[in-house]
Amino acid sequence: MIHMGPPSPSRHALPPPRHRRTLSSTIIEESVAAAAALVQKWHPDDDAPASGSLFLHATETEHEEAQIFLRAAAALHRAMLFFASDVTHGGDGLVQAQALLQTAMRRLDLELQLLLDDMTQSDDIRAVVEAMMAAGYGKECISTFKSHRRAALTTELQPLLGLSPPYHLHKLTWEQLDGSIIPSWLAAATVAFNSLFAAEKDLCDAVFAGGNAAVGEAVFAAVANDQATSLLAVAEAAVARARRAPERLFRVLDVHDTLTEVLPGLLFVFGDSSEVAARAALVVAKVGEAARGTLGSLEAAIQKEPSKATAAGGAVHPLTRYVMNYLVFLADYQEGLALLVNDDYEQEPSSSSSPSSSIILHRLVSVLLGKLEAKAGCYRELALSYLFLANNTQYVANKVAGSGKLRGILGDGWAEAQSAKARAHVGVYVRAAWGKVMAAISGAEPPEAVEQAVMEAVAMQEQWVAADEETAEALKAAATAVVVPKYRMFYRRHGAAVSLTPGDVTTMVAALFAGPVGQV
C-alpha cells in the first residue's frame, strides 16, 4: 500500500503560467491538464468511483480508458522531468505534476491489489507493475505484490497441510504426526513443488519481464522462499521425531520418496544455488541419515533378540512374523532405499552388480535366519528344534514367494531354496520325533515296548504346531510315510500281541497338528 500525503484542497488545480510559454511547455501543460481530469475521475479516495476498477470486469471502452490512464501516468512522470529541468520557471508545474503522479500511483496501487486478488488478468497486472516501476514507484509496487502473493500462497497451502504457521511440531505426538501431519505434508509438498511454486515463478517472470530479470527472481524469492523452507522444515522435524524406531521407517521413506519426486522441479524453480535448494539438500541428507540409522536399529534389534525366547510348540516366532512383514513393506521402497543407503552397505563380491536394496534385504533376512538357528538350539527336544526351523523357514519362504517385489529383489530361486531347506528340516524332525519307535521296531523289542514308544511319540507331539495347513499336511505325510509302513510290518509279525493297528497309528498321526495355525 502506498502511503502519501493528502492531496491539496484544490485537488491539483493548475496554477497560472508564470513564464513565457513555449511549444514544449504548452504540450506538457496540456497533458498534465488531461491527466488531472482522468486522475480526478478515478481518485483513490472516492468511495464510489465511476467503476469499481479500471481493469476488472471492464467493457472494451472501459478497458481502453484504463490504457489511457496508464499513458497519463507516464505523461505525468515526463512532465515532472520536464519541469525539474526548468530550474527557473518549472517549480509550480513540478509540484503539481508530482502531486498528480502520487495520486495516480495510489490509484494504480489499489488496482494492483484488486488484480492480485482476482488473478484472471495477468497482462493487466504486468501493465500496472510496469507503469508504477517506470514512474519510480517500484518499491511500493513490489511491496504490494509480495504481500498479496505471500498471503495467497499461505491460503493455498494451509488447507493442504492442515497446519497454520508457525508450526509447533514439538508439541505434537508421533501419533499425530503419523496420523495426519505427514500424510498431509506428502500431498502438500507434491502440489507445492510440482505446481504452486512453478506457477508463482512463471507469474513473477511474466510480470517483471520488462525490467531486469533479477527483479523477478528477487520478488519470487521473497514470495516463495519462506513458504518452501517452512514445508521442508515440517519434513525435517517429522523425520527427527521418528527417532530411529523401525516401525516409523516407512514414514521416513514416504518423506524421502516425495522429496526425490519434487527435487528436480524444486531445483529448476528455485535454482541450484538458492537457499531453498540448500535447505532441501540438508533435509534429504537428514532423511537418509534417519533411514540408515533405523535400518541399523532394526538389524541390531534382531541380533539382540534373546535366543532363549522360543515359541511354544515350535510355532512361527513373533520375531519371524514381524521381520518378514516388515521386509514385505520395505520392498515397496526398493528404488528410494537404494538411493538412501548405497554408500553404507558394502557389496559382496558375489553380488557386485546387485542394487544396495537387494543387499540390505538379504542382510536382514540372513540375520533373521541366523537368529532362528540360535533359537532352535535352545529347545530340549531335537525334534522340536527342527520342527521350529521347518515352520519358520517355510514361513519365510512363503512370505517371499507371496510378495512379487520381495521375490524379485531376493531372486526367483531364493524362496524355493528356503522351501527345500524347510523340507530337509521336516525330514530331520520326523527321524527325531519317531526315532525311538523306529529303533524299537528295528531292534525287535517286545510288542508292548513298541506300542509304548508310539504312545510316547504321539503324546510328545500333541502340543506341537505347524506354521500353516500346508506345512501340517507335509509334516503328517512325512511321518506317515516313515512310520506306518514299518509299523505295518511289525503288526504282521505281532498282531495278536498288540492293540494298536496300523490304521490306529495312521489316525493318530493324522490327528497331530490339528490345532490353530499361525496368523500371517
XYZ file of C-alpha atoms in Angstrom, residues 259-511:
253
model
C 11.412 -35.262 -1.747
C 13.025 -37.314 -4.509
C 9.998 -36.762 -6.707
C 9.817 -32.990 -6.224
C 13.555 -32.232 -6.069
C 14.107 -31.761 -9.830
C 11.223 -29.296 -10.027
C 12.389 -27.551 -6.861
C 15.883 -27.053 -8.249
C 14.519 -25.845 -11.583
C 12.186 -23.291 -9.987
C 14.344 -22.020 -7.128
C 17.785 -22.588 -8.653
C 20.627 -24.894 -7.671
C 22.326 -22.236 -5.549
C 19.227 -20.956 -3.804
C 18.500 -21.002 -0.093
C 15.656 -23.424 -0.736
C 17.894 -25.820 -2.673
C 20.430 -25.775 0.172
C 17.697 -26.490 2.716
C 16.292 -29.287 0.567
C 19.733 -30.885 0.304
C 20.053 -30.698 4.090
C 16.660 -32.325 4.617
C 17.415 -35.090 2.113
C 20.679 -35.764 3.942
C 18.872 -35.950 7.280
C 16.242 -38.271 5.832
C 18.995 -40.541 4.570
C 20.710 -40.478 7.933
C 17.443 -41.319 9.692
C 16.710 -44.199 7.314
C 20.173 -45.678 7.652
C 20.021 -45.338 11.411
C 16.630 -47.018 11.537
C 17.798 -49.934 9.407
C 20.791 -50.290 11.685
C 18.483 -50.267 14.696
C 16.348 -52.994 13.148
C 19.366 -55.187 12.455
C 20.660 -54.634 15.982
C 17.253 -55.442 17.451
C 17.141 -58.760 15.571
C 20.628 -59.645 16.731
C 19.851 -58.702 20.339
C 16.650 -60.746 20.478
C 17.235 -63.286 23.312
C 17.931 -66.693 21.769
C 16.223 -68.452 24.660
C 12.934 -66.685 23.891
C 11.492 -69.570 21.856
C 7.977 -70.170 20.555
C 5.788 -72.765 22.257
C 5.254 -75.932 20.261
C 7.796 -74.922 17.624
C 5.440 -72.313 16.193
C 6.407 -69.428 13.950
C 8.151 -66.965 16.242
C 6.741 -63.425 16.595
C 10.147 -62.106 15.523
C 9.840 -64.037 12.259
C 6.397 -62.593 11.582
C 7.473 -59.055 12.434
C 10.643 -59.057 10.365
C 9.134 -60.729 7.305
C 6.063 -58.488 7.270
C 8.454 -55.561 7.683
C 10.547 -56.691 4.726
C 7.456 -57.117 2.557
C 6.594 -53.462 3.169
C 10.211 -52.408 2.834
C 10.394 -53.974 -0.625
C 7.856 -51.379 -1.823
C 10.549 -48.735 -1.303
C 13.210 -50.509 -3.333
C 14.276 -47.573 -5.502
C 14.315 -44.984 -2.751
C 16.044 -47.392 -0.413
C 18.808 -47.953 -2.926
C 19.409 -44.199 -3.163
C 19.422 -43.774 0.596
C 21.777 -46.485 1.692
C 24.035 -47.136 -1.290
C 27.093 -45.794 0.489
C 26.550 -47.588 3.790
C 26.333 -51.228 2.682
C 29.392 -52.734 1.093
C 28.545 -55.096 -1.707
C 29.795 -58.639 -1.515
C 31.926 -59.910 -4.421
C 29.241 -62.397 -5.427
C 26.662 -59.667 -5.742
C 28.715 -56.779 -7.046
C 26.068 -55.881 -9.587
C 23.154 -56.055 -7.154
C 21.448 -52.849 -6.041
C 22.015 -51.941 -2.417
C 18.345 -52.556 -1.614
C 18.871 -56.231 -2.501
C 21.927 -56.418 -0.295
C 20.075 -54.791 2.586
C 17.150 -57.199 2.405
C 19.467 -60.192 2.013
C 21.385 -58.994 5.015
C 18.335 -58.513 7.212
C 16.778 -61.848 6.308
C 20.147 -63.565 6.846
C 20.367 -62.040 10.308
C 16.853 -63.305 10.999
C 17.647 -66.834 9.819
C 20.774 -66.860 11.949
C 18.774 -65.851 14.994
C 16.238 -68.605 14.274
C 19.066 -71.152 14.182
C 20.189 -69.913 17.590
C 16.669 -70.140 18.988
C 16.221 -73.657 17.613
C 19.219 -74.795 19.615
C 17.502 -73.758 22.844
C 14.775 -76.433 22.650
C 15.278 -79.524 24.786
C 13.872 -81.938 22.205
C 15.844 -82.253 18.976
C 12.631 -82.962 17.084
C 11.079 -79.715 18.337
C 14.173 -77.792 17.280
C 13.767 -78.988 13.703
C 10.009 -78.512 13.757
C 10.671 -74.906 14.770
C 13.148 -74.497 11.927
C 10.781 -76.135 9.444
C 7.896 -73.873 10.477
C 9.868 -70.655 10.492
C 11.865 -71.361 7.349
C 8.696 -72.240 5.447
C 7.008 -69.093 6.728
C 9.922 -67.021 5.446
C 9.766 -68.789 2.080
C 6.011 -68.268 1.818
C 6.324 -64.566 2.595
C 8.931 -64.079 -0.093
C 7.005 -66.154 -2.640
C 3.827 -64.227 -1.898
C 5.389 -60.810 -2.427
C 6.208 -60.055 -6.028
C 8.566 -57.220 -5.137
C 10.358 -59.068 -2.356
C 10.685 -62.156 -4.556
C 12.088 -60.003 -7.329
C 14.651 -58.424 -5.013
C 15.860 -61.621 -3.337
C 15.722 -63.629 -6.556
C 13.251 -66.056 -8.069
C 15.055 -69.090 -6.704
C 15.510 -67.800 -3.175
C 12.085 -68.825 -1.852
C 12.374 -72.249 -3.496
C 15.740 -72.773 -1.820
C 14.242 -71.913 1.563
C 11.346 -74.281 0.956
C 13.866 -77.007 0.192
C 15.587 -76.255 3.500
C 12.229 -76.453 5.254
C 11.604 -79.884 3.703
C 15.024 -81.009 4.890
C 14.152 -79.799 8.396
C 10.912 -81.796 8.196
C 12.914 -84.927 7.370
C 15.179 -84.445 10.372
C 12.176 -83.660 12.551
C 10.425 -86.913 11.566
C 13.512 -89.003 12.219
C 13.993 -87.362 15.611
C 10.323 -87.443 16.656
C 9.802 -91.078 15.668
C 13.335 -92.320 16.216
C 12.515 -94.351 19.320
C 9.637 -96.043 17.524
C 11.836 -96.942 14.572
C 14.557 -98.154 16.911
C 12.105 -100.289 18.905
C 10.735 -101.890 15.755
C 14.173 -102.478 14.224
C 15.593 -103.762 17.486
C 12.980 -106.479 17.802
C 11.878 -105.172 21.169
C 8.758 -106.586 22.809
C 5.439 -105.517 21.251
C 4.461 -103.617 24.364
C 7.693 -101.605 24.158
C 6.896 -100.646 20.553
C 3.361 -99.630 21.475
C 4.695 -97.617 24.395
C 7.147 -95.856 22.095
C 4.309 -94.962 19.691
C 2.162 -93.567 22.516
C 5.062 -91.521 23.897
C 5.889 -90.099 20.457
C 2.285 -89.081 19.896
C 1.972 -87.601 23.383
C 5.178 -85.607 22.901
C 3.840 -84.030 19.703
C 0.279 -83.332 20.799
C 1.010 -79.685 21.711
C 3.282 -79.009 18.765
C 2.031 -76.808 15.958
C 2.528 -76.225 12.258
C 3.138 -72.924 10.505
C 0.121 -73.413 8.248
C -2.182 -76.116 6.914
C 0.139 -76.941 4.048
C 3.059 -77.441 6.412
C 0.864 -79.509 8.732
C -0.081 -81.813 5.890
C 3.568 -82.105 4.858
C 4.593 -82.995 8.418
C 1.893 -85.647 8.760
C 2.581 -87.078 5.306
C 6.293 -87.359 6.054
C 5.641 -89.032 9.410
C 3.092 -91.397 7.896
C 5.489 -92.373 5.109
C 8.246 -93.202 7.582
C 6.296 -94.775 10.453
C 3.242 -96.597 9.093
C 4.929 -98.993 6.599
C 7.362 -100.233 9.222
C 4.652 -100.464 11.846
C 2.515 -102.441 9.403
C 5.337 -104.966 9.022
C 5.666 -105.072 12.796
C 1.931 -105.624 13.158
C 2.007 -108.521 10.721
C 4.511 -110.244 12.974
C 2.969 -109.393 16.326
C -0.652 -108.548 15.568
C -2.089 -110.870 18.201
C 0.082 -109.319 20.888
C -0.604 -105.611 20.217
C -3.709 -103.450 20.467
C -2.693 -100.659 18.055
C -3.410 -101.437 14.417
C -1.650 -99.704 11.506
C -4.935 -97.876 10.953
C -4.822 -96.649 14.543
C -1.295 -95.326 14.084
C -2.309 -93.648 10.832
C -5.242 -91.983 12.600
C -3.045 -90.867 15.475
C -0.519 -89.263 13.117
C -3.318 -87.611 11.146
C -4.654 -86.072 14.357
